[in-house]
PDB file of C-alpha atoms and ligand atoms in Angstrom:
ATOM      1  CA  MET S   1       0.000   0.000   0.000  1.00 63.00           C
ATOM      2  CA  GLU S   2       1.343   3.431  -0.938  1.00 70.00           C
ATOM      3  CA  THR S   3       1.319   5.814   2.007  1.00 80.00           C
ATOM      4  CA  LYS S   4       1.948   8.804  -0.227  1.00 82.00           C
ATOM      5  CA  ALA S   5      -0.483   9.838  -2.910  1.00 82.00           C
ATOM      6  CA  THR S   6       2.204  11.652  -4.880  1.00 75.00           C
ATOM      7  CA  ASP S   7       5.993  11.428  -4.977  1.00 70.00           C
ATOM      8  CA  SER S   8       6.341  15.069  -3.974  1.00 68.00           C
ATOM      9  CA  ALA S   9       9.512  15.534  -1.950  1.00 65.00           C
ATOM     10  CA  ALA S  10       7.845  18.168   0.224  1.00 72.00           C
ATOM     11  CA  LYS S  11       7.604  17.324   3.898  1.00 81.00           C
ATOM     12  CA  PRO S  12       4.061  16.211   4.765  1.00 95.00           C
ATOM     13  CA  ILE S  13       2.151  18.389   7.201  1.00 98.00           C
ATOM     14  CA  LEU S  14       0.649  15.239   8.718  1.00 98.00           C
ATOM     15  CA  LYS S  15       2.281  11.837   8.779  1.00 98.00           C
ATOM     16  CA  LEU S  16       0.151   8.977  10.058  1.00 98.00           C
ATOM     17  CA  GLU S  17       1.985   5.845  11.124  1.00 98.00           C
ATOM     18  CA  GLN S  18       0.051   2.676  11.910  1.00 98.00           C
ATOM     19  CA  VAL S  19      -2.974   4.445  13.329  1.00 98.00           C
ATOM     20  CA  ASN S  20      -5.483   2.118  14.953  1.00 98.00           C
ATOM     21  CA  LEU S  21      -8.724   3.165  16.570  1.00 98.00           C
ATOM     22  CA  HIS S  22     -11.133   1.168  18.691  1.00 98.00           C
ATOM     23  CA  TYR S  23     -14.499   2.156  20.115  1.00 98.00           C
ATOM     24  CA  GLY S  24     -14.788  -0.500  22.814  1.00 98.00           C
ATOM     25  CA  ASP S  25     -14.367  -3.816  20.979  1.00 98.00           C
ATOM     26  CA  ASN S  26     -15.097  -2.295  17.591  1.00 98.00           C
ATOM     27  CA  HIS S  27     -11.834  -2.043  15.631  1.00 98.00           C
ATOM     28  CA  VAL S  28     -12.729   0.938  13.474  1.00 98.00           C
ATOM     29  CA  LEU S  29      -9.399   1.949  11.878  1.00 98.00           C
ATOM     30  CA  LYS S  30      -6.756  -0.600  10.988  1.00 98.00           C
ATOM     31  CA  ASN S  31      -3.083   0.287  10.582  1.00 98.00           C
ATOM     32  CA  ILE S  32      -3.643   3.507   8.702  1.00 98.00           C
ATOM     33  CA  SER S  33      -0.371   4.977   7.412  1.00 98.00           C
ATOM     34  CA  MET S  34      -0.501   7.977   5.136  1.00 98.00           C
ATOM     35  CA  ASP S  35       1.201  11.281   4.433  1.00 98.00           C
ATOM     36  CA  ILE S  36      -0.910  14.389   3.943  1.00 98.00           C
ATOM     37  CA  ALA S  37       0.745  17.108   1.873  1.00 97.00           C
ATOM     38  CA  ALA S  38       0.575  20.757   2.916  1.00 96.00           C
ATOM     39  CA  HIS S  39      -1.423  23.212   0.810  1.00 96.00           C
ATOM     40  CA  SER S  40      -3.404  20.466  -0.814  1.00 97.00           C
ATOM     41  CA  ILE S  41      -6.917  19.109  -0.585  1.00 98.00           C
ATOM     42  CA  THR S  42      -7.122  15.481   0.458  1.00 98.00           C
ATOM     43  CA  ALA S  43     -10.483  13.713   0.137  1.00 98.00           C
ATOM     44  CA  PHE S  44     -11.574  10.713   2.217  1.00 98.00           C
ATOM     45  CA  ILE S  45     -14.142   8.560   0.452  1.00 98.00           C
ATOM     46  CA  GLY S  46     -15.744   5.192   1.113  1.00 97.00           C
ATOM     47  CA  PRO S  47     -19.074   3.651   2.077  1.00 96.00           C
ATOM     48  CA  SER S  48     -20.910   4.760   5.181  1.00 95.00           C
ATOM     49  CA  GLY S  49     -19.399   3.342   8.366  1.00 97.00           C
ATOM     50  CA  CYS S  50     -15.932   2.702   6.912  1.00 97.00           C
ATOM     51  CA  GLY S  51     -14.293   5.095   9.393  1.00 98.00           C
ATOM     52  CA  LYS S  52     -13.884   8.382   7.484  1.00 98.00           C
ATOM     53  CA  SER S  53     -15.281  10.636  10.218  1.00 98.00           C
ATOM     54  CA  SER S  54     -13.458   8.657  12.884  1.00 98.00           C
ATOM     55  CA  LEU S  55     -10.141   9.159  11.118  1.00 98.00           C
ATOM     56  CA  LEU S  56     -10.851  12.856  10.663  1.00 98.00           C
ATOM     57  CA  ARG S  57     -11.530  13.109  14.391  1.00 98.00           C
ATOM     58  CA  CYS S  58      -8.176  11.394  15.091  1.00 98.00           C
ATOM     59  CA  LEU S  59      -6.428  14.254  13.323  1.00 98.00           C
ATOM     60  CA  ASN S  60      -7.309  16.814  16.014  1.00 97.00           C
ATOM     61  CA  ARG S  61      -7.961  14.524  18.967  1.00 97.00           C
ATOM     62  CA  MET S  62     -11.736  14.891  18.783  1.00 96.00           C
ATOM     63  CA  ASN S  63     -12.061  11.182  19.596  1.00 96.00           C
ATOM     64  CA  ASP S  64     -10.833  12.102  23.092  1.00 94.00           C
ATOM     65  CA  LEU S  65     -14.422  13.234  23.649  1.00 94.00           C
ATOM     66  CA  ILE S  66     -15.739   9.686  23.027  1.00 96.00           C
ATOM     67  CA  ASP S  67     -15.333   7.679  26.243  1.00 96.00           C
ATOM     68  CA  THR S  68     -14.940   4.267  24.614  1.00 98.00           C
ATOM     69  CA  SER S  69     -12.298   5.372  22.110  1.00 97.00           C
ATOM     70  CA  SER S  70      -8.682   4.277  22.176  1.00 97.00           C
ATOM     71  CA  VAL S  71      -6.135   5.377  19.618  1.00 97.00           C
ATOM     72  CA  ALA S  72      -2.753   3.825  18.883  1.00 97.00           C
ATOM     73  CA  GLY S  73      -0.058   4.833  16.431  1.00 98.00           C
ATOM     74  CA  LYS S  74       1.581   8.099  15.581  1.00 98.00           C
ATOM     75  CA  ILE S  75       0.243  11.239  13.940  1.00 98.00           C
ATOM     76  CA  ILE S  76       3.194  13.540  13.350  1.00 98.00           C
ATOM     77  CA  PHE S  77       2.206  17.155  12.792  1.00 97.00           C
ATOM     78  CA  ASP S  78       4.614  19.447  10.961  1.00 95.00           C
ATOM     79  CA  GLY S  79       7.448  16.927  11.157  1.00 94.00           C
ATOM     80  CA  THR S  80       7.898  17.384  14.867  1.00 91.00           C
ATOM     81  CA  ILE S  81       5.139  16.637  17.336  1.00 94.00           C
ATOM     82  CA  ASP S  82       3.087  13.488  17.751  1.00 98.00           C
ATOM     83  CA  ILE S  83      -0.380  14.845  18.443  1.00 98.00           C
ATOM     84  CA  ASN S  84      -1.261  11.751  20.477  1.00 97.00           C
ATOM     85  CA  GLU S  85       1.343  12.536  23.104  1.00 95.00           C
ATOM     86  CA  ARG S  86      -0.135  13.116  26.505  1.00 91.00           C
ATOM     87  CA  ARG S  87       1.545  16.503  26.971  1.00 93.00           C
ATOM     88  CA  ILE S  88      -0.168  18.042  23.934  1.00 95.00           C
ATOM     89  CA  ASP S  89      -2.511  20.934  24.756  1.00 96.00           C
ATOM     90  CA  VAL S  90      -5.586  19.811  22.814  1.00 96.00           C
ATOM     91  CA  THR S  91      -7.240  23.233  22.831  1.00 92.00           C
ATOM     92  CA  GLN S  92      -4.156  24.674  21.203  1.00 92.00           C
ATOM     93  CA  LEU S  93      -4.007  21.729  18.805  1.00 96.00           C
ATOM     94  CA  ARG S  94      -7.615  22.232  17.702  1.00 95.00           C
ATOM     95  CA  ARG S  95      -6.845  25.856  16.987  1.00 93.00           C
ATOM     96  CA  LYS S  96      -4.083  24.686  14.623  1.00 96.00           C
ATOM     97  CA  ILE S  97      -6.213  21.880  13.207  1.00 97.00           C
ATOM     98  CA  GLY S  98      -9.779  23.145  13.020  1.00 96.00           C
ATOM     99  CA  MET S  99     -12.951  21.255  12.112  1.00 96.00           C
ATOM    100  CA  VAL S 100     -16.050  22.090  10.062  1.00 97.00           C
ATOM    101  CA  PHE S 101     -19.000  19.750  10.511  1.00 95.00           C
ATOM    102  CA  GLN S 102     -21.697  18.333   8.272  1.00 94.00           C
ATOM    103  CA  LYS S 103     -24.486  20.372   9.764  1.00 94.00           C
ATOM    104  CA  PRO S 104     -23.612  24.075  10.009  1.00 94.00           C
ATOM    105  CA  ASN S 105     -23.437  24.741  13.755  1.00 94.00           C
ATOM    106  CA  PRO S 106     -23.120  28.478  14.435  1.00 96.00           C
ATOM    107  CA  PHE S 107     -23.119  29.397  18.123  1.00 96.00           C
ATOM    108  CA  PRO S 108     -26.371  30.986  19.373  1.00 96.00           C
ATOM    109  CA  LYS S 109     -24.632  34.356  19.272  1.00 97.00           C
ATOM    110  CA  SER S 110     -24.347  37.234  16.831  1.00 98.00           C
ATOM    111  CA  ILE S 111     -22.598  36.811  13.502  1.00 98.00           C
ATOM    112  CA  TYR S 112     -19.809  39.024  14.862  1.00 98.00           C
ATOM    113  CA  GLU S 113     -19.465  37.066  18.111  1.00 98.00           C
ATOM    114  CA  ASN S 114     -19.358  33.729  16.292  1.00 97.00           C
ATOM    115  CA  ILE S 115     -15.982  34.792  14.949  1.00 97.00           C
ATOM    116  CA  ALA S 116     -14.712  37.200  17.632  1.00 97.00           C
ATOM    117  CA  TYR S 117     -15.187  34.630  20.398  1.00 94.00           C
ATOM    118  CA  GLY S 118     -12.455  32.261  19.195  1.00 90.00           C
ATOM    119  CA  ILE S 119     -10.049  35.112  18.485  1.00 92.00           C
ATOM    120  CA  ARG S 120     -10.447  36.479  22.007  1.00 92.00           C
ATOM    121  CA  ILE S 121      -9.944  33.086  23.623  1.00 86.00           C
ATOM    122  CA  ALA S 122      -6.722  32.632  21.692  1.00 83.00           C
ATOM    123  CA  GLN S 123      -5.283  36.004  22.605  1.00 85.00           C
ATOM    124  CA  ALA S 124      -6.198  39.303  24.203  1.00 89.00           C
ATOM    125  CA  ALA S 125      -6.516  41.925  21.480  1.00 91.00           C
ATOM    126  CA  PRO S 126      -7.969  45.426  21.257  1.00 94.00           C
ATOM    127  CA  LYS S 127     -11.454  45.704  19.781  1.00 95.00           C
ATOM    128  CA  SER S 128     -10.168  47.435  16.656  1.00 96.00           C
ATOM    129  CA  GLU S 129      -7.962  44.444  15.907  1.00 95.00           C
ATOM    130  CA  ILE S 130     -10.766  41.971  16.546  1.00 96.00           C
ATOM    131  CA  ASP S 131     -13.074  43.994  14.288  1.00 97.00           C
ATOM    132  CA  GLY S 132     -10.429  43.826  11.575  1.00 97.00           C
ATOM    133  CA  ARG S 133      -9.993  40.085  11.904  1.00 96.00           C
ATOM    134  CA  VAL S 134     -13.752  39.449  11.900  1.00 97.00           C
ATOM    135  CA  GLU S 135     -14.027  41.455   8.681  1.00 97.00           C
ATOM    136  CA  GLU S 136     -11.043  39.679   7.147  1.00 96.00           C
ATOM    137  CA  ALA S 137     -12.468  36.229   7.957  1.00 96.00           C
ATOM    138  CA  LEU S 138     -15.902  37.142   6.577  1.00 97.00           C
ATOM    139  CA  LYS S 139     -14.296  38.494   3.418  1.00 95.00           C
ATOM    140  CA  LYS S 140     -12.283  35.312   2.920  1.00 92.00           C
ATOM    141  CA  VAL S 141     -15.454  33.229   2.862  1.00 94.00           C
ATOM    142  CA  GLY S 142     -17.287  35.710   0.656  1.00 92.00           C
ATOM    143  CA  LEU S 143     -19.807  36.577   3.351  1.00 96.00           C
ATOM    144  CA  TRP S 144     -18.842  40.158   4.158  1.00 97.00           C
ATOM    145  CA  LYS S 145     -21.045  41.805   1.544  1.00 96.00           C
ATOM    146  CA  GLU S 146     -23.995  39.708   2.619  1.00 96.00           C
ATOM    147  CA  VAL S 147     -23.751  40.387   6.360  1.00 97.00           C
ATOM    148  CA  SER S 148     -21.680  43.551   6.967  1.00 98.00           C
ATOM    149  CA  ASP S 149     -24.802  45.583   7.786  1.00 98.00           C
ATOM    150  CA  ARG S 150     -26.167  43.015  10.243  1.00 97.00           C
ATOM    151  CA  LEU S 151     -23.230  41.740  12.242  1.00 98.00           C
ATOM    152  CA  LYS S 152     -25.326  41.923  15.409  1.00 98.00           C
ATOM    153  CA  ASP S 153     -27.977  39.534  14.054  1.00 98.00           C
ATOM    154  CA  SER S 154     -27.900  35.962  15.264  1.00 98.00           C
ATOM    155  CA  GLY S 155     -25.660  33.559  13.370  1.00 97.00           C
ATOM    156  CA  MET S 156     -28.513  31.064  13.662  1.00 96.00           C
ATOM    157  CA  ALA S 157     -30.687  33.227  11.372  1.00 95.00           C
ATOM    158  CA  LEU S 158     -28.460  32.680   8.329  1.00 97.00           C
ATOM    159  CA  SER S 159     -29.342  30.318   5.480  1.00 96.00           C
ATOM    160  CA  GLY S 160     -27.645  26.902   5.506  1.00 95.00           C
ATOM    161  CA  GLY S 161     -24.984  27.899   2.989  1.00 95.00           C
ATOM    162  CA  GLN S 162     -24.274  31.196   4.747  1.00 96.00           C
ATOM    163  CA  ALA S 163     -24.148  29.468   8.128  1.00 97.00           C
ATOM    164  CA  GLN S 164     -21.613  26.963   6.794  1.00 95.00           C
ATOM    165  CA  ARG S 165     -19.475  29.811   5.445  1.00 96.00           C
ATOM    166  CA  LEU S 166     -19.737  31.480   8.863  1.00 97.00           C
ATOM    167  CA  CYS S 167     -18.471  28.266  10.448  1.00 97.00           C
ATOM    168  CA  ILE S 168     -15.560  28.201   7.999  1.00 97.00           C
ATOM    169  CA  ALA S 169     -14.858  31.882   8.787  1.00 97.00           C
ATOM    170  CA  ARG S 170     -14.925  31.046  12.494  1.00 96.00           C
ATOM    171  CA  THR S 171     -12.385  28.283  11.883  1.00 96.00           C
ATOM    172  CA  ILE S 172      -9.978  30.356   9.792  1.00 95.00           C
ATOM    173  CA  ALA S 173     -10.171  33.376  12.137  1.00 94.00           C
ATOM    174  CA  THR S 174      -7.942  31.551  14.624  1.00 91.00           C
ATOM    175  CA  LYS S 175      -5.339  31.005  11.882  1.00 92.00           C
ATOM    176  CA  PRO S 176      -5.187  27.223  11.695  1.00 96.00           C
ATOM    177  CA  ASP S 177      -2.752  25.266   9.544  1.00 97.00           C
ATOM    178  CA  ILE S 178      -5.214  22.531   8.687  1.00 98.00           C
ATOM    179  CA  ILE S 179      -8.989  22.589   8.188  1.00 98.00           C
ATOM    180  CA  LEU S 180     -10.847  19.301   8.571  1.00 98.00           C
ATOM    181  CA  MET S 181     -14.248  19.181   6.879  1.00 98.00           C
ATOM    182  CA  ASP S 182     -16.720  16.362   7.477  1.00 98.00           C
ATOM    183  CA  GLU S 183     -19.205  16.279   4.583  1.00 97.00           C
ATOM    184  CA  PRO S 184     -19.485  20.080   4.766  1.00 96.00           C
ATOM    185  CA  THR S 185     -21.973  20.356   1.898  1.00 96.00           C
ATOM    186  CA  SER S 186     -24.173  17.319   2.393  1.00 94.00           C
ATOM    187  CA  ALA S 187     -26.860  19.402   4.133  1.00 91.00           C
ATOM    188  CA  LEU S 188     -26.718  22.205   1.529  1.00 92.00           C
ATOM    189  CA  ASP S 189     -28.475  23.019  -1.737  1.00 92.00           C
ATOM    190  CA  PRO S 190     -26.517  22.786  -5.039  1.00 93.00           C
ATOM    191  CA  ILE S 191     -25.753  26.526  -5.284  1.00 92.00           C
ATOM    192  CA  SER S 192     -24.414  26.721  -1.728  1.00 92.00           C
ATOM    193  CA  THR S 193     -22.480  23.519  -2.377  1.00 95.00           C
ATOM    194  CA  GLN S 194     -20.793  25.111  -5.361  1.00 95.00           C
ATOM    195  CA  THR S 195     -19.927  28.208  -3.318  1.00 93.00           C
ATOM    196  CA  ILE S 196     -18.338  26.080  -0.588  1.00 95.00           C
ATOM    197  CA  GLU S 197     -16.422  24.033  -3.172  1.00 97.00           C
ATOM    198  CA  GLU S 198     -15.012  27.196  -4.769  1.00 96.00           C
ATOM    199  CA  LEU S 199     -14.125  28.544  -1.353  1.00 95.00           C
ATOM    200  CA  THR S 200     -12.372  25.288  -0.421  1.00 97.00           C
ATOM    201  CA  LEU S 201     -10.258  25.516  -3.569  1.00 97.00           C
ATOM    202  CA  GLU S 202      -9.221  29.054  -2.590  1.00 95.00           C
ATOM    203  CA  LEU S 203      -8.422  27.972   0.953  1.00 95.00           C
ATOM    204  CA  LYS S 204      -5.672  25.600  -0.098  1.00 93.00           C
ATOM    205  CA  GLU S 205      -3.433  28.536  -0.951  1.00 94.00           C
ATOM    206  CA  ASN S 206      -3.153  29.278   2.752  1.00 95.00           C
ATOM    207  CA  TYR S 207      -4.302  26.094   4.453  1.00 97.00           C
ATOM    208  CA  THR S 208      -4.259  22.353   4.145  1.00 98.00           C
ATOM    209  CA  VAL S 209      -7.719  20.860   3.747  1.00 98.00           C
ATOM    210  CA  VAL S 210      -8.842  17.308   4.529  1.00 98.00           C
ATOM    211  CA  ILE S 211     -12.423  16.711   3.447  1.00 98.00           C
ATOM    212  CA  VAL S 212     -14.710  13.735   3.961  1.00 98.00           C
ATOM    213  CA  THR S 213     -17.259  13.455   1.203  1.00 97.00           C
ATOM    214  CA  HIS S 214     -19.772  10.842   0.113  1.00 93.00           C
ATOM    215  CA  ASN S 215     -20.014  12.687  -3.178  1.00 93.00           C
ATOM    216  CA  MET S 216     -17.454  11.279  -5.580  1.00 94.00           C
ATOM    217  CA  GLN S 217     -17.974  14.052  -8.115  1.00 95.00           C
ATOM    218  CA  GLN S 218     -17.087  16.494  -5.362  1.00 97.00           C
ATOM    219  CA  ALA S 219     -13.885  14.605  -4.538  1.00 97.00           C
ATOM    220  CA  ALA S 220     -13.023  14.551  -8.249  1.00 97.00           C
ATOM    221  CA  ARG S 221     -13.752  18.270  -8.661  1.00 97.00           C
ATOM    222  CA  ILE S 222     -11.810  19.703  -5.770  1.00 98.00           C
ATOM    223  CA  SER S 223      -9.260  17.310  -4.295  1.00 98.00           C
ATOM    224  CA  ASP S 224      -5.628  16.727  -5.205  1.00 98.00           C
ATOM    225  CA  SER S 225      -5.368  13.347  -3.512  1.00 98.00           C
ATOM    226  CA  THR S 226      -8.050  10.837  -2.627  1.00 98.00           C
ATOM    227  CA  ALA S 227      -8.009   8.104  -0.004  1.00 98.00           C
ATOM    228  CA  PHE S 228     -10.510   5.263  -0.335  1.00 98.00           C
ATOM    229  CA  PHE S 229     -11.458   3.444   2.865  1.00 98.00           C
ATOM    230  CA  TYR S 230     -13.354   0.216   3.266  1.00 97.00           C
ATOM    231  CA  LEU S 231     -14.263  -1.375   6.619  1.00 97.00           C
ATOM    232  CA  GLY S 232     -11.515   0.494   8.455  1.00 98.00           C
ATOM    233  CA  ASP S 233      -8.750  -0.245   5.942  1.00 98.00           C
ATOM    234  CA  LEU S 234      -7.109   2.308   3.691  1.00 98.00           C
ATOM    235  CA  ILE S 235      -7.505   0.501   0.377  1.00 98.00           C
ATOM    236  CA  GLU S 236      -6.031   3.031  -2.015  1.00 98.00           C
ATOM    237  CA  TYR S 237      -4.431   6.448  -1.749  1.00 98.00           C
ATOM    238  CA  SER S 238      -3.690   8.109  -5.064  1.00 96.00           C
ATOM    239  CA  PRO S 239      -3.642  11.420  -6.872  1.00 97.00           C
ATOM    240  CA  THR S 240      -7.319  12.158  -7.501  1.00 97.00           C
ATOM    241  CA  LYS S 241      -6.908  11.993 -11.282  1.00 97.00           C
ATOM    242  CA  VAL S 242      -5.469   8.494 -11.013  1.00 96.00           C
ATOM    243  CA  MET S 243      -8.114   7.380  -8.537  1.00 96.00           C
ATOM    244  CA  PHE S 244     -10.965   8.323 -10.844  1.00 96.00           C
ATOM    245  CA  THR S 245      -9.440   7.298 -14.172  1.00 96.00           C
ATOM    246  CA  ARG S 246      -7.099   4.390 -13.429  1.00 96.00           C
ATOM    247  CA  PRO S 247      -7.892   3.059  -9.952  1.00 96.00           C
ATOM    248  CA  GLN S 248      -5.176   0.682  -8.831  1.00 94.00           C
ATOM    249  CA  GLN S 249      -7.389  -1.640  -6.796  1.00 96.00           C
ATOM    250  CA  LYS S 250     -10.391  -3.681  -7.870  1.00 96.00           C
ATOM    251  CA  ARG S 251     -12.355  -2.615  -4.767  1.00 96.00           C
ATOM    252  CA  THR S 252     -11.730   1.046  -5.540  1.00 97.00           C
ATOM    253  CA  GLU S 253     -12.975   0.576  -9.070  1.00 96.00           C
ATOM    254  CA  ASP S 254     -16.079  -1.277  -7.873  1.00 96.00           C
ATOM    255  CA  TYR S 255     -16.840   1.533  -5.434  1.00 96.00           C
ATOM    256  CA  ILE S 256     -16.300   4.495  -7.731  1.00 95.00           C
ATOM    257  CA  THR S 257     -18.260   2.854 -10.529  1.00 93.00           C
ATOM    258  CA  GLY S 258     -21.156   2.372  -8.134  1.00 90.00           C
ATOM    259  CA  ARG S 259     -21.040  -1.421  -7.827  1.00 86.00           C
ATOM    260  CA  PHE S 260     -21.419  -1.122  -4.058  1.00 80.00           C
ATOM    261  CA  GLY S 261     -21.563   1.527  -1.412  1.00 72.00           C
TER     262      GLY S 261
HETATM  263  N1  ADP B   1     -19.251   7.942  18.836  1.00 59.52           N
HETATM  264  C1  ADP B   1     -19.123   6.647  18.488  1.00 59.52           C
HETATM  265  N2  ADP B   1     -19.161   5.675  19.423  1.00 59.52           N
HETATM  266  C2  ADP B   1     -19.049   4.374  19.071  1.00 59.52           C
HETATM  267  N3  ADP B   1     -18.894   3.942  17.800  1.00 59.52           N
HETATM  268  C3  ADP B   1     -18.863   4.861  16.826  1.00 59.52           C
HETATM  269  C4  ADP B   1     -18.958   6.268  17.109  1.00 59.52           C
HETATM  270  N4  ADP B   1     -18.890   6.952  15.944  1.00 59.52           N
HETATM  271  C5  ADP B   1     -18.733   6.010  14.983  1.00 59.52           C
HETATM  272  N5  ADP B   1     -18.724   4.766  15.505  1.00 59.52           N
HETATM  273  C6  ADP B   1     -18.556   3.499  14.754  1.00 59.52           C
HETATM  274  O1  ADP B   1     -17.316   3.584  14.055  1.00 59.52           O
HETATM  275  C7  ADP B   1     -17.428   3.028  12.771  1.00 59.52           C
HETATM  276  C8  ADP B   1     -17.010   4.064  11.744  1.00 59.52           C
HETATM  277  O2  ADP B   1     -17.938   5.133  11.749  1.00 59.52           O
HETATM  278  P1  ADP B   1     -17.660   6.528  11.057  1.00 59.52           P
HETATM  279  O3  ADP B   1     -16.275   6.943  11.321  1.00 59.52           O
HETATM  280  O4  ADP B   1     -18.756   7.430  11.478  1.00 59.52           O
HETATM  281  O5  ADP B   1     -17.794   6.134   9.505  1.00 59.52           O
HETATM  282  P2  ADP B   1     -18.065   7.067   8.227  1.00 59.52           P
HETATM  283  O6  ADP B   1     -17.779   8.483   8.594  1.00 59.52           O
HETATM  284  O7  ADP B   1     -17.139   6.519   7.183  1.00 59.52           O
HETATM  285  O8  ADP B   1     -19.501   6.839   7.842  1.00 59.52           O
HETATM  286  C9  ADP B   1     -18.856   2.538  12.629  1.00 59.52           C
HETATM  287  O9  ADP B   1     -18.865   1.177  12.959  1.00 59.52           O
HETATM  288  C10 ADP B   1     -19.601   3.345  13.669  1.00 59.52           C
HETATM  289  O10 ADP B   1     -20.708   2.657  14.132  1.00 59.52           O
HETATM  290 MG1   MG B   2     -19.028  10.152   8.596  1.00 59.52          MG
END
């Protein structure tokens, strides 16, 4: 099994070595080893229940919140730290490796506060600076024009697509290195989906994106590398073009041609 999707010499931003995850007796991820390249979009695909979300949660220690979970193996971030080490400050880690969920989940606060909150927790800053960073984050996700005159309105009052962009703005406002997205468009209409896809493509200039998607066209449209999982195994990890034109494994081909899933 290739652990690198491309033969780029660049140092991976994440290096997974023999990652195993159990929830109780359920062995959910089996010996996952893979390199994730910086400033790229990596897609995780595979049938429901194969472990995509679980692996995504491993990447910023979100499985810590699940009592029955136990993780083994190494996840080396930026060539230096193993994020599974006990001494890691997980709050700090999740600021560096942020997560966007399937269902947009703005806080029950104003649009402004949804973004300012995380900035303030990370560091004390004068209001003028926070204002500037809120504006910058909203501009990056293309939401500024739509909401600049109603920053005090509740974030919960936005449409689904706007709310998801607010959640992305909230994530990038704390200047992460990596953004994890778990089926970020599956609850959205086609127009909002397209907006989020375009935004994701722009984000890779400044961030590394790992996206779980059940939509293979979406993986093909936006990702550079694709990882196909089946029953907790990483079956194939290839450049996206290869994955969708010349899959190297029979099971990958069966899945992407719709023979199961
Ligand atoms: N919070 C949890 N507690 C216990 N088991 C879970 C939990 N979340 C997922 N699982 C189990 O882990 C396996 C992988 O699930 P998941 O990572 O959600 O797959 P996917 O995202 O590919 O659909 C499934 O067997 C699922 O039932
Ligand atoms: Mg999932």
